[in-house]
Tab-separated table of C-alpha atoms in Angstrom:
chain	number	residue	atom	x	y	z
A	1	MET	CA	26.460	7.570	9.589
A	2	ARG	CA	29.130	9.644	7.901
A	3	GLN	CA	31.988	7.514	6.557
A	4	LEU	CA	34.824	7.392	4.017
A	5	ILE	CA	35.082	4.430	1.654
A	6	ARG	CA	38.519	4.064	0.085
A	7	GLY	CA	39.503	2.251	-3.102
A	8	ARG	CA	40.055	2.638	-6.813
A	9	ILE	CA	37.110	4.706	-8.051
A	10	LEU	CA	35.425	4.408	-11.457
A	11	ASP	CA	32.236	5.939	-12.764
A	12	PHE	CA	30.880	7.436	-15.977
A	13	HIS	CA	29.635	10.875	-16.982
A	14	ALA	CA	29.021	10.121	-20.675
A	15	ASP	CA	28.383	7.200	-23.012
A	16	PRO	CA	31.603	5.558	-24.270
A	17	ALA	CA	29.877	4.945	-27.606
A	18	GLU	CA	29.509	8.686	-28.107
A	19	THR	CA	32.675	10.327	-26.784
A	20	ALA	CA	36.249	9.546	-25.727
A	21	ASP	CA	35.765	11.606	-22.540
A	22	HIS	CA	33.375	9.351	-20.693
A	23	HIS	CA	34.723	8.185	-17.330
A	24	ARG	CA	36.455	9.222	-14.125
A	25	TYR	CA	39.107	6.967	-12.612
A	26	ILE	CA	40.923	7.690	-9.346
A	27	GLU	CA	43.726	5.278	-8.437
A	28	ASP	CA	43.650	6.042	-4.700
A	29	GLY	CA	40.184	7.423	-4.315
A	30	ALA	CA	37.640	8.022	-1.623
A	31	ILE	CA	33.889	8.391	-1.385
A	32	ILE	CA	32.396	10.194	1.604
A	33	THR	CA	28.846	9.117	2.355
A	34	ASP	CA	26.387	10.570	4.828
A	35	ALA	CA	22.762	9.631	5.513
A	36	GLY	CA	22.693	7.282	2.529
A	37	ARG	CA	23.955	9.871	0.037
A	38	ILE	CA	27.278	10.632	-1.602
A	39	GLU	CA	28.774	13.776	-0.128
A	40	ALA	CA	32.072	13.904	-2.021
A	41	VAL	CA	34.340	11.885	-4.323
A	42	GLY	CA	38.019	12.535	-4.922
A	43	ASP	CA	41.595	11.654	-4.052
A	44	TYR	CA	41.963	9.990	-0.693
A	45	THR	CA	44.632	12.436	0.486
A	46	ALA	CA	42.312	15.365	-0.236
A	47	LEU	CA	39.233	13.891	1.451
A	48	ARG	CA	40.568	12.086	4.517
A	49	GLN	CA	39.618	13.714	7.814
A	50	ASP	CA	40.676	13.076	11.366
A	51	GLY	CA	37.996	11.166	13.223
A	52	LEU	CA	36.094	10.133	10.085
A	53	ALA	CA	35.391	6.397	9.984
A	54	GLU	CA	37.166	4.683	7.084
A	55	ILE	CA	36.578	1.452	5.174
A	56	ASP	CA	39.516	0.434	2.968
A	57	HIS	CA	38.719	-1.672	-0.099
A	58	ARG	CA	42.068	-1.320	-1.844
A	59	PRO	CA	43.121	-2.682	-4.313
A	60	HIS	CA	39.539	-3.293	-5.463
A	61	LEU	CA	37.477	-1.171	-7.839
A	62	ILE	CA	34.473	0.785	-6.546
A	63	LEU	CA	31.691	1.593	-9.027
A	64	PRO	CA	28.074	2.678	-8.762
A	65	GLY	CA	25.921	-0.325	-7.923
A	66	PHE	CA	24.565	-2.358	-10.812
A	67	ILE	CA	21.006	-1.710	-11.998
A	68	ASP	CA	18.815	-4.546	-13.315
A	69	PRO	CA	15.914	-3.107	-15.354
A	70	HIS	CA	14.012	-6.361	-16.033
A	71	ILE	CA	13.688	-9.189	-13.514
A	72	HIS	CA	10.868	-11.400	-12.226
A	73	PHE	CA	10.506	-11.613	-8.444
A	74	PRO	CA	8.314	-14.780	-8.409
A	75	GLN	CA	10.738	-16.673	-10.671
A	76	LEU	CA	13.680	-16.949	-8.298
A	77	GLN	CA	13.056	-20.697	-7.964
A	78	VAL	CA	12.341	-21.176	-11.679
A	79	VAL	CA	15.905	-20.498	-12.879
A	80	ALA	CA	17.390	-23.475	-14.757
A	81	SER	CA	14.041	-25.112	-15.543
A	82	TRP	CA	14.269	-26.917	-18.860
A	83	GLY	CA	11.871	-25.654	-21.489
A	84	ALA	CA	11.594	-25.868	-25.243
A	85	GLN	CA	10.821	-22.186	-25.865
A	86	LEU	CA	9.110	-19.238	-24.217
A	87	LEU	CA	5.437	-20.247	-24.271
A	88	ASP	CA	6.076	-23.853	-23.142
A	89	TRP	CA	8.405	-22.658	-20.386
A	90	LEU	CA	5.793	-20.235	-19.049
A	91	GLN	CA	3.037	-22.845	-18.905
A	92	ASP	CA	5.153	-25.687	-17.529
A	93	TYR	CA	7.169	-23.878	-14.860
A	94	THR	CA	6.575	-20.178	-14.456
A	95	PHE	CA	2.833	-19.898	-13.958
A	96	PRO	CA	2.681	-22.753	-11.377
A	97	ALA	CA	5.538	-21.164	-9.415
A	98	GLU	CA	3.890	-17.732	-9.530
A	99	ALA	CA	0.629	-19.188	-8.199
A	100	GLU	CA	2.370	-19.795	-4.858
A	101	PHE	CA	2.758	-16.041	-4.372
A	102	ALA	CA	-0.913	-15.711	-3.485
A	103	ASP	CA	0.328	-16.703	-0.011
A	104	PRO	CA	1.592	-13.583	1.830
A	105	ASP	CA	3.950	-15.626	4.021
A	106	HIS	CA	5.562	-17.262	1.003
A	107	SER	CA	5.862	-13.867	-0.685
A	108	ARG	CA	7.568	-12.333	2.351
A	109	THR	CA	10.034	-15.218	2.662
A	110	MET	CA	10.893	-15.086	-1.029
A	111	ALA	CA	11.224	-11.284	-0.975
A	112	GLY	CA	14.092	-11.561	1.507
A	113	HIS	CA	15.830	-14.193	-0.584
A	114	PHE	CA	15.269	-12.168	-3.764
A	115	LEU	CA	16.851	-8.987	-2.417
A	116	ASP	CA	19.689	-10.944	-0.825
A	117	MET	CA	20.507	-12.507	-4.190
A	118	LEU	CA	20.565	-9.101	-5.864
A	119	ALA	CA	22.955	-7.708	-3.249
A	120	MET	CA	25.159	-10.794	-3.416
A	121	HIS	CA	25.651	-10.093	-7.109
A	122	GLY	CA	26.290	-6.358	-6.774
A	123	THR	CA	22.853	-5.187	-7.899
A	124	THR	CA	21.557	-2.266	-5.878
A	125	SER	CA	18.464	-1.260	-7.899
A	126	ALA	CA	16.005	-3.283	-9.959
A	127	VAL	CA	12.809	-3.105	-11.964
A	128	ALA	CA	10.769	-6.141	-10.983
A	129	PHE	CA	7.674	-7.961	-12.151
A	130	CYS	CA	5.728	-9.330	-9.189
A	131	SER	CA	3.075	-12.031	-9.534
A	132	SER	CA	-0.560	-11.260	-10.291
A	133	HIS	CA	-1.262	-11.226	-6.559
A	134	ARG	CA	-1.279	-7.977	-4.629
A	135	ALA	CA	0.426	-9.757	-1.707
A	136	SER	CA	3.554	-10.398	-3.773
A	137	ALA	CA	4.054	-6.711	-4.562
A	138	GLU	CA	3.368	-5.697	-0.966
A	139	ALA	CA	5.976	-8.170	0.280
A	140	LEU	CA	8.640	-7.003	-2.163
A	141	PHE	CA	8.005	-3.309	-1.566
A	142	GLY	CA	8.102	-3.839	2.181
A	143	ALA	CA	11.415	-5.682	2.068
A	144	ALA	CA	12.969	-3.069	-0.237
A	145	LEU	CA	11.746	-0.232	1.981
A	146	ASP	CA	13.413	-1.878	4.965
A	147	ARG	CA	16.727	-1.924	3.062
A	148	GLU	CA	16.320	1.659	1.767
A	149	MET	CA	16.613	0.269	-1.748
A	150	ALA	CA	15.625	1.970	-4.999
A	151	LEU	CA	13.077	-0.420	-6.484
A	152	VAL	CA	10.584	-0.090	-9.329
A	153	ALA	CA	7.984	-2.875	-9.295
A	154	GLY	CA	4.423	-3.721	-10.120
A	155	LYS	CA	1.760	-6.361	-9.748
A	156	VAL	CA	1.419	-8.281	-13.008
A	157	MET	CA	-1.904	-7.736	-14.779
A	158	MET	CA	-3.025	-10.933	-16.566
A	159	ASP	CA	-6.597	-12.066	-17.084
A	160	ARG	CA	-6.170	-14.804	-19.693
A	161	GLY	CA	-3.690	-17.163	-21.337
A	162	ALA	CA	-2.463	-18.904	-18.168
A	163	ILE	CA	-3.617	-21.211	-15.386
A	164	PRO	CA	-6.588	-19.863	-13.364
A	165	ALA	CA	-4.494	-19.519	-10.197
A	166	VAL	CA	-2.591	-16.598	-11.709
A	167	HIS	CA	-5.517	-14.903	-13.437
A	168	ASP	CA	-6.976	-11.648	-12.188
A	169	THR	CA	-9.640	-9.576	-13.960
A	170	ALA	CA	-9.550	-6.255	-15.719
A	171	GLN	CA	-11.298	-4.608	-12.771
A	172	SER	CA	-9.387	-6.351	-9.976
A	173	SER	CA	-6.052	-5.653	-11.642
A	174	TYR	CA	-6.962	-1.976	-11.894
A	175	ASP	CA	-8.164	-1.830	-8.277
A	176	ASP	CA	-5.154	-3.690	-6.869
A	177	SER	CA	-2.667	-1.639	-8.882
A	178	LYS	CA	-4.370	1.588	-7.857
A	179	ALA	CA	-4.129	0.596	-4.193
A	180	LEU	CA	-0.476	-0.388	-4.538
A	181	ILE	CA	0.342	2.948	-6.159
A	182	ARG	CA	-1.421	4.740	-3.313
A	183	ASP	CA	0.393	2.749	-0.630
A	184	TRP	CA	3.905	2.421	-2.091
A	185	HIS	CA	4.704	4.731	-5.017
A	186	GLY	CA	7.059	7.485	-3.841
A	187	ARG	CA	7.485	5.948	-0.409
A	188	GLY	CA	11.166	5.880	0.494
A	189	ARG	CA	12.974	5.052	-2.740
A	190	LEU	CA	10.120	2.998	-4.201
A	191	ARG	CA	8.356	3.562	-7.508
A	192	TYR	CA	5.486	1.752	-9.135
A	193	ALA	CA	5.367	0.253	-12.624
A	194	VAL	CA	2.039	-0.415	-14.311
A	195	THR	CA	2.635	-4.023	-15.381
A	196	PRO	CA	0.515	-5.765	-18.012
A	197	ARG	CA	2.543	-8.956	-18.439
A	198	PHE	CA	2.222	-8.976	-22.218
A	199	ALA	CA	-0.508	-8.788	-24.812
A	200	ILE	CA	-1.140	-12.544	-24.852
A	201	THR	CA	-2.155	-12.594	-21.182
A	202	SER	CA	-4.342	-9.497	-21.208
A	203	THR	CA	-7.747	-8.923	-22.782
A	204	PRO	CA	-8.436	-5.615	-24.497
A	205	GLU	CA	-10.421	-4.613	-21.410
A	206	GLN	CA	-7.418	-5.175	-19.187
A	207	LEU	CA	-5.042	-3.245	-21.454
A	208	GLN	CA	-7.605	-0.434	-21.380
A	209	ALA	CA	-7.456	-0.550	-17.579
A	210	ALA	CA	-3.643	-0.475	-17.708
A	211	GLY	CA	-3.797	2.546	-19.986
A	212	ALA	CA	-6.155	4.277	-17.574
A	213	LEU	CA	-3.690	3.672	-14.725
A	214	ALA	CA	-0.849	5.065	-16.820
A	215	ALA	CA	-2.861	8.183	-17.674
A	216	GLU	CA	-3.896	8.718	-14.045
A	217	HIS	CA	-0.338	8.229	-12.751
A	218	PRO	CA	2.017	9.641	-15.400
A	219	ASP	CA	4.997	9.525	-13.025
A	220	CYS	CA	4.781	5.716	-12.832
A	221	HIS	CA	6.767	3.484	-15.148
A	222	ILE	CA	5.134	0.976	-17.488
A	223	GLN	CA	6.759	-2.421	-17.964
A	224	THR	CA	5.827	-5.302	-20.236
A	225	HIS	CA	7.253	-7.725	-22.804
A	226	MET	CA	7.370	-7.386	-26.561
A	227	SER	CA	8.669	-9.321	-29.563
A	228	GLU	CA	10.666	-11.905	-27.634
A	229	ASN	CA	9.664	-14.945	-29.650
A	230	ARG	CA	8.231	-15.534	-33.144
A	231	ASP	CA	5.344	-17.689	-31.856
A	232	GLU	CA	4.535	-15.048	-29.245
A	233	ILE	CA	4.325	-12.384	-31.956
A	234	ALA	CA	2.094	-14.532	-34.144
A	235	LEU	CA	-0.299	-15.282	-31.273
A	236	THR	CA	-0.415	-11.612	-30.290
A	237	LEU	CA	-1.449	-10.587	-33.795
A	238	GLN	CA	-4.116	-13.312	-33.832
A	239	LEU	CA	-5.554	-11.994	-30.566
A	240	TYR	CA	-5.359	-8.364	-31.762
A	241	PRO	CA	-6.105	-8.601	-35.505
A	242	GLN	CA	-6.659	-4.849	-35.873
A	243	ALA	CA	-3.104	-4.039	-34.724
A	244	ARG	CA	-0.542	-3.010	-37.318
A	245	ASP	CA	2.161	-4.796	-35.312
A	246	TYR	CA	2.960	-5.803	-31.729
A	247	LEU	CA	3.850	-2.288	-30.548
A	248	ASP	CA	0.574	-0.986	-31.965
A	249	VAL	CA	-1.295	-3.119	-29.434
A	250	TYR	CA	0.320	-1.152	-26.607
A	251	GLU	CA	0.055	2.165	-28.460
A	252	THR	CA	-3.675	1.680	-28.902
A	253	TYR	CA	-4.128	1.614	-25.127
A	254	GLY	CA	-1.820	4.521	-24.258
A	255	LEU	CA	1.015	2.382	-22.916
A	256	VAL	CA	3.935	3.681	-24.986
A	257	GLY	CA	6.063	6.613	-23.840
A	258	PRO	CA	9.399	7.571	-22.270
A	259	ARG	CA	8.646	5.600	-19.087
A	260	THR	CA	7.783	2.424	-21.010
A	261	LEU	CA	10.189	-0.509	-20.656
A	262	LEU	CA	9.745	-3.113	-23.388
A	263	GLY	CA	11.491	-6.302	-22.362
A	264	HIS	CA	13.329	-8.193	-25.134
A	265	SER	CA	12.342	-6.214	-28.271
A	266	ILE	CA	14.214	-8.618	-30.546
A	267	HIS	CA	12.075	-9.179	-33.655
A	268	LEU	CA	10.997	-5.603	-34.375
A	269	GLU	CA	9.425	-4.184	-37.511
A	270	PRO	CA	10.771	-0.905	-38.964
A	271	ARG	CA	7.623	0.962	-37.920
A	272	GLU	CA	7.985	-0.273	-34.357
A	273	ILE	CA	11.586	0.886	-34.155
A	274	ALA	CA	10.676	4.301	-35.531
A	275	ARG	CA	7.813	4.715	-33.075
A	276	MET	CA	9.922	3.626	-30.123
A	277	ALA	CA	12.428	6.313	-31.046
A	278	GLU	CA	9.690	8.933	-31.494
A	279	THR	CA	7.913	8.141	-28.224
A	280	GLY	CA	11.052	7.517	-26.136
A	281	ALA	CA	10.021	3.959	-25.220
A	282	ARG	CA	12.947	1.869	-23.982
A	283	ALA	CA	14.064	-1.558	-25.182
A	284	VAL	CA	15.548	-3.923	-22.588
A	285	PHE	CA	18.145	-6.476	-23.719
A	286	CYS	CA	17.974	-9.786	-21.802
A	287	PRO	CA	20.884	-11.790	-23.200
A	288	THR	CA	20.974	-14.871	-20.967
A	289	SER	CA	17.250	-15.568	-21.303
A	290	ASN	CA	17.301	-14.885	-25.041
A	291	LEU	CA	19.990	-17.544	-25.421
A	292	PHE	CA	18.475	-19.983	-22.914
A	293	LEU	CA	15.043	-19.922	-24.553
A	294	GLY	CA	16.408	-19.650	-28.098
A	295	SER	CA	14.490	-16.440	-28.672
A	296	GLY	CA	16.884	-14.522	-30.935
A	297	LEU	CA	19.694	-11.964	-31.071
A	298	PHE	CA	19.056	-8.396	-29.882
A	299	ASP	CA	20.220	-5.692	-32.319
A	300	ALA	CA	21.902	-3.263	-29.912
A	301	ASP	CA	23.688	-1.144	-32.500
A	302	GLY	CA	20.702	-1.048	-34.840
A	303	LEU	CA	18.423	0.289	-32.131
A	304	ARG	CA	21.041	2.808	-31.012
A	305	ALA	CA	21.437	4.064	-34.580
A	306	ALA	CA	17.663	4.486	-34.800
A	307	GLY	CA	17.621	6.544	-31.604
A	308	VAL	CA	16.163	3.930	-29.262
A	309	VAL	CA	17.590	3.875	-25.730
A	310	SER	CA	18.248	0.370	-24.386
A	311	GLY	CA	18.850	-1.199	-21.000
A	312	ILE	CA	20.493	-4.539	-20.268
A	313	ALA	CA	19.023	-6.965	-17.719
A	314	THR	CA	19.206	-10.447	-16.200
A	315	ASP	CA	15.544	-11.434	-16.741
A	316	ILE	CA	15.626	-13.963	-13.903
A	317	GLY	CA	14.142	-16.654	-14.155
A	318	GLY	CA	14.262	-17.099	-17.957
A	319	GLY	CA	17.669	-15.555	-17.502
A	320	THR	CA	20.253	-17.969	-16.179
A	321	SER	CA	22.305	-15.758	-13.848
A	322	TRP	CA	21.633	-13.102	-11.229
A	323	SER	CA	24.969	-11.532	-12.109
A	324	MET	CA	25.130	-8.402	-14.216
A	325	LEU	CA	28.734	-9.441	-14.939
A	326	ALA	CA	27.528	-12.700	-16.493
A	327	THR	CA	24.811	-10.744	-18.279
A	328	LEU	CA	27.426	-8.439	-19.801
A	329	ALA	CA	29.453	-11.491	-20.872
A	330	GLU	CA	26.513	-13.011	-22.742
A	331	GLY	CA	25.590	-9.607	-24.163
A	332	TYR	CA	29.129	-9.368	-25.536
A	333	LYS	CA	28.737	-12.747	-27.263
A	334	ILE	CA	25.371	-11.909	-28.796
A	335	MET	CA	26.759	-8.648	-30.126
A	336	GLN	CA	29.752	-10.537	-31.549
A	337	LEU	CA	27.328	-12.768	-33.450
A	338	ARG	CA	25.694	-9.602	-34.769
A	339	GLY	CA	29.044	-8.192	-35.890
A	340	GLN	CA	28.875	-5.601	-33.097
A	341	LYS	CA	31.217	-4.765	-30.226
A	342	LEU	CA	30.692	-4.321	-26.503
A	343	THR	CA	33.864	-2.748	-25.129
A	344	PRO	CA	34.661	-2.961	-21.400
A	345	PHE	CA	33.958	0.720	-20.764
A	346	ALA	CA	30.682	0.513	-22.720
A	347	ALA	CA	29.652	-2.600	-20.792
A	348	PHE	CA	30.143	-1.105	-17.335
A	349	HIS	CA	28.559	2.165	-18.400
A	350	TRP	CA	25.517	0.177	-19.580
A	351	ALA	CA	25.107	-1.701	-16.304
A	352	THR	CA	25.321	1.536	-14.260
A	353	ARG	CA	24.654	4.985	-15.753
A	354	GLY	CA	23.252	3.550	-18.984
A	355	ASN	CA	20.524	1.609	-17.207
A	356	ALA	CA	19.836	4.616	-14.982
A	357	LEU	CA	19.310	6.722	-18.117
A	358	ALA	CA	16.977	4.089	-19.538
A	359	LEU	CA	14.896	4.382	-16.360
A	360	GLY	CA	15.023	8.187	-16.258
A	361	MET	CA	16.707	7.926	-12.849
A	362	ALA	CA	20.281	9.057	-13.515
A	363	ASP	CA	19.920	11.908	-11.026
A	364	GLU	CA	19.415	9.298	-8.272
A	365	ILE	CA	21.387	6.169	-9.195
A	366	GLY	CA	24.032	4.956	-11.636
A	367	THR	CA	26.809	7.485	-10.938
A	368	LEU	CA	28.944	8.680	-8.041
A	369	ALA	CA	27.860	12.290	-8.384
A	370	PRO	CA	27.479	14.182	-5.078
A	371	GLY	CA	23.880	13.970	-3.953
A	372	SER	CA	23.314	10.592	-5.584
A	373	ALA	CA	22.390	7.579	-3.502
A	374	ALA	CA	25.381	5.841	-1.929
A	375	ASP	CA	24.712	2.627	-3.865
A	376	LEU	CA	28.075	1.019	-4.616
A	377	VAL	CA	29.610	-2.234	-5.800
A	378	VAL	CA	33.176	-3.222	-4.920
A	379	LEU	CA	34.766	-5.489	-7.530
A	380	ASN	CA	37.668	-7.885	-7.049
A	381	ALA	CA	39.202	-8.876	-10.390
A	382	ARG	CA	41.328	-11.534	-8.636
A	383	ALA	CA	38.422	-13.222	-6.905
A	384	THR	CA	38.986	-16.701	-8.352
A	385	PRO	CA	42.220	-18.558	-9.118
A	386	ALA	CA	41.504	-18.335	-12.837
A	387	MET	CA	40.849	-14.588	-12.627
A	388	ALA	CA	43.986	-14.025	-10.550
A	389	LEU	CA	46.057	-15.962	-13.077
A	390	ARG	CA	44.656	-13.884	-15.935
A	391	MET	CA	45.082	-10.634	-13.989
A	392	ALA	CA	48.803	-11.352	-13.622
A	393	ARG	CA	49.124	-10.375	-17.281
A	394	ALA	CA	46.708	-7.432	-17.250
A	395	GLN	CA	48.331	-4.020	-17.585
A	396	THR	CA	45.456	-1.589	-18.134
A	397	LEU	CA	42.092	-0.692	-16.621
A	398	PRO	CA	40.185	-1.844	-19.743
A	399	GLU	CA	41.888	-5.233	-19.484
A	400	GLU	CA	40.835	-5.530	-15.842
A	401	LEU	CA	37.261	-4.556	-16.664
A	402	PHE	CA	37.127	-7.094	-19.490
A	403	ILE	CA	38.320	-9.861	-17.149
A	404	LEU	CA	35.513	-8.918	-14.749
A	405	GLN	CA	33.040	-8.744	-17.632
A	406	ILE	CA	33.893	-12.159	-19.082
A	407	MET	CA	35.079	-14.164	-16.051
A	408	GLY	CA	33.293	-12.432	-13.183
A	409	CYS	CA	30.523	-13.877	-11.026
A	410	ASP	CA	29.213	-13.359	-7.495
A	411	ARG	CA	32.681	-14.159	-6.119
A	412	ALA	CA	33.974	-10.979	-7.781
A	413	ILE	CA	31.622	-8.900	-5.600
A	414	ALA	CA	33.722	-7.918	-2.582
A	415	GLU	CA	30.960	-5.738	-1.128
A	416	THR	CA	27.663	-4.121	-2.034
A	417	TYR	CA	26.424	-0.896	-0.429
A	418	ILE	CA	22.798	0.231	-0.540
A	419	ALA	CA	22.229	3.749	0.792
A	420	GLY	CA	25.704	3.575	2.328
A	421	GLN	CA	25.022	0.344	4.215
A	422	PRO	CA	27.093	-2.800	3.517
A	423	MET	CA	24.848	-5.624	2.380
A	424	LYS	CA	27.287	-8.552	2.317
A	425	ALA	CA	29.217	-7.958	5.512
A	426	GLY	CA	26.332	-6.080	7.088
A	427	ARG	CA	22.607	-6.612	7.300
A	428	GLY	CA	22.057	-8.295	3.945
A	429	GLN	CA	22.457	-12.017	3.462
A	430	GLY	CA	25.304	-12.170	5.974
């Protein structure tokens, strides 16, 4: 359906950290969408047409939908589970919860809840880890296809280091992943990610199988974890004593390149940083989980200076909020502790175009450019009494964005559109 969506329009065409000319803001703007795509963006008076259906979101802000480049589908009921640190938390809570996703009915039920929660928080695209069971990936892909959502996901490959109920084998993980790529990759707006969980939970044989998948399907992403926790790093190097460092484990098996997403990437060695820059591998900052599990402080500016592209993500369920707004707030605090700054424009660029760039998908999502998917988030900076009180003193757009960044939550999401369809008032969670 062709429609006009009216409001205050903001999107980015460049990185605020690199240039002063980085955004477009239209006070009384309009976006025309048709068949799930953006047809035009501009002043309302220039774009309005007799007979064209209109939705008026004034005085709210309309941005490209948020993108979450690291989140765990089977962990939606693990959020807020007390754990000492990463490895204890995985064994005590995460692996038992993921074992339930062997059941296709459970996977389908949870897939609906998972995508509803994303939409409720303004997230229109995600990169998701499924469980080690093929049924979990099939359920999530099917639900995302039904919503016309851009989703990158993969079945976790893990043949050791956990409870037997979540183990696969090197061969079965290869076969299941191969079948999932055949059935889902490139279907609608879906893409597959080859997904070895991390080095601790994969034997060399399984990482070899993951590398074979990556070589056979070079247009697929690769997602895994790296250097989140000091104990994790030490155990990895015990299991792979020939590796120069953690990244070298993945390099050895052909898993490092411009489509590689390395979740966390906190405690990196100089060689690892240099190789990530050379190969184009992406780091993914997960601030709420890094704080919750006491993992460490991501060095955003250091990686940027070295030429490493980074995304920023919720990491549900080690992460403590589905909200990219809350994620930006905690990212701001971590960067403050590092002596670094996350300005409002830089924050909202990161959660939209910046994450799209990290995924190599900026021609599809993350901006309001004509031809892009009509994935939008509508933000209300007066959504709570406290926000409204603070907004009474705000005089500039950066001030408004910072209030959303620091005080915002799901209540600040007035509407979410995926492929031009409203998810909150429409067919999403209702």
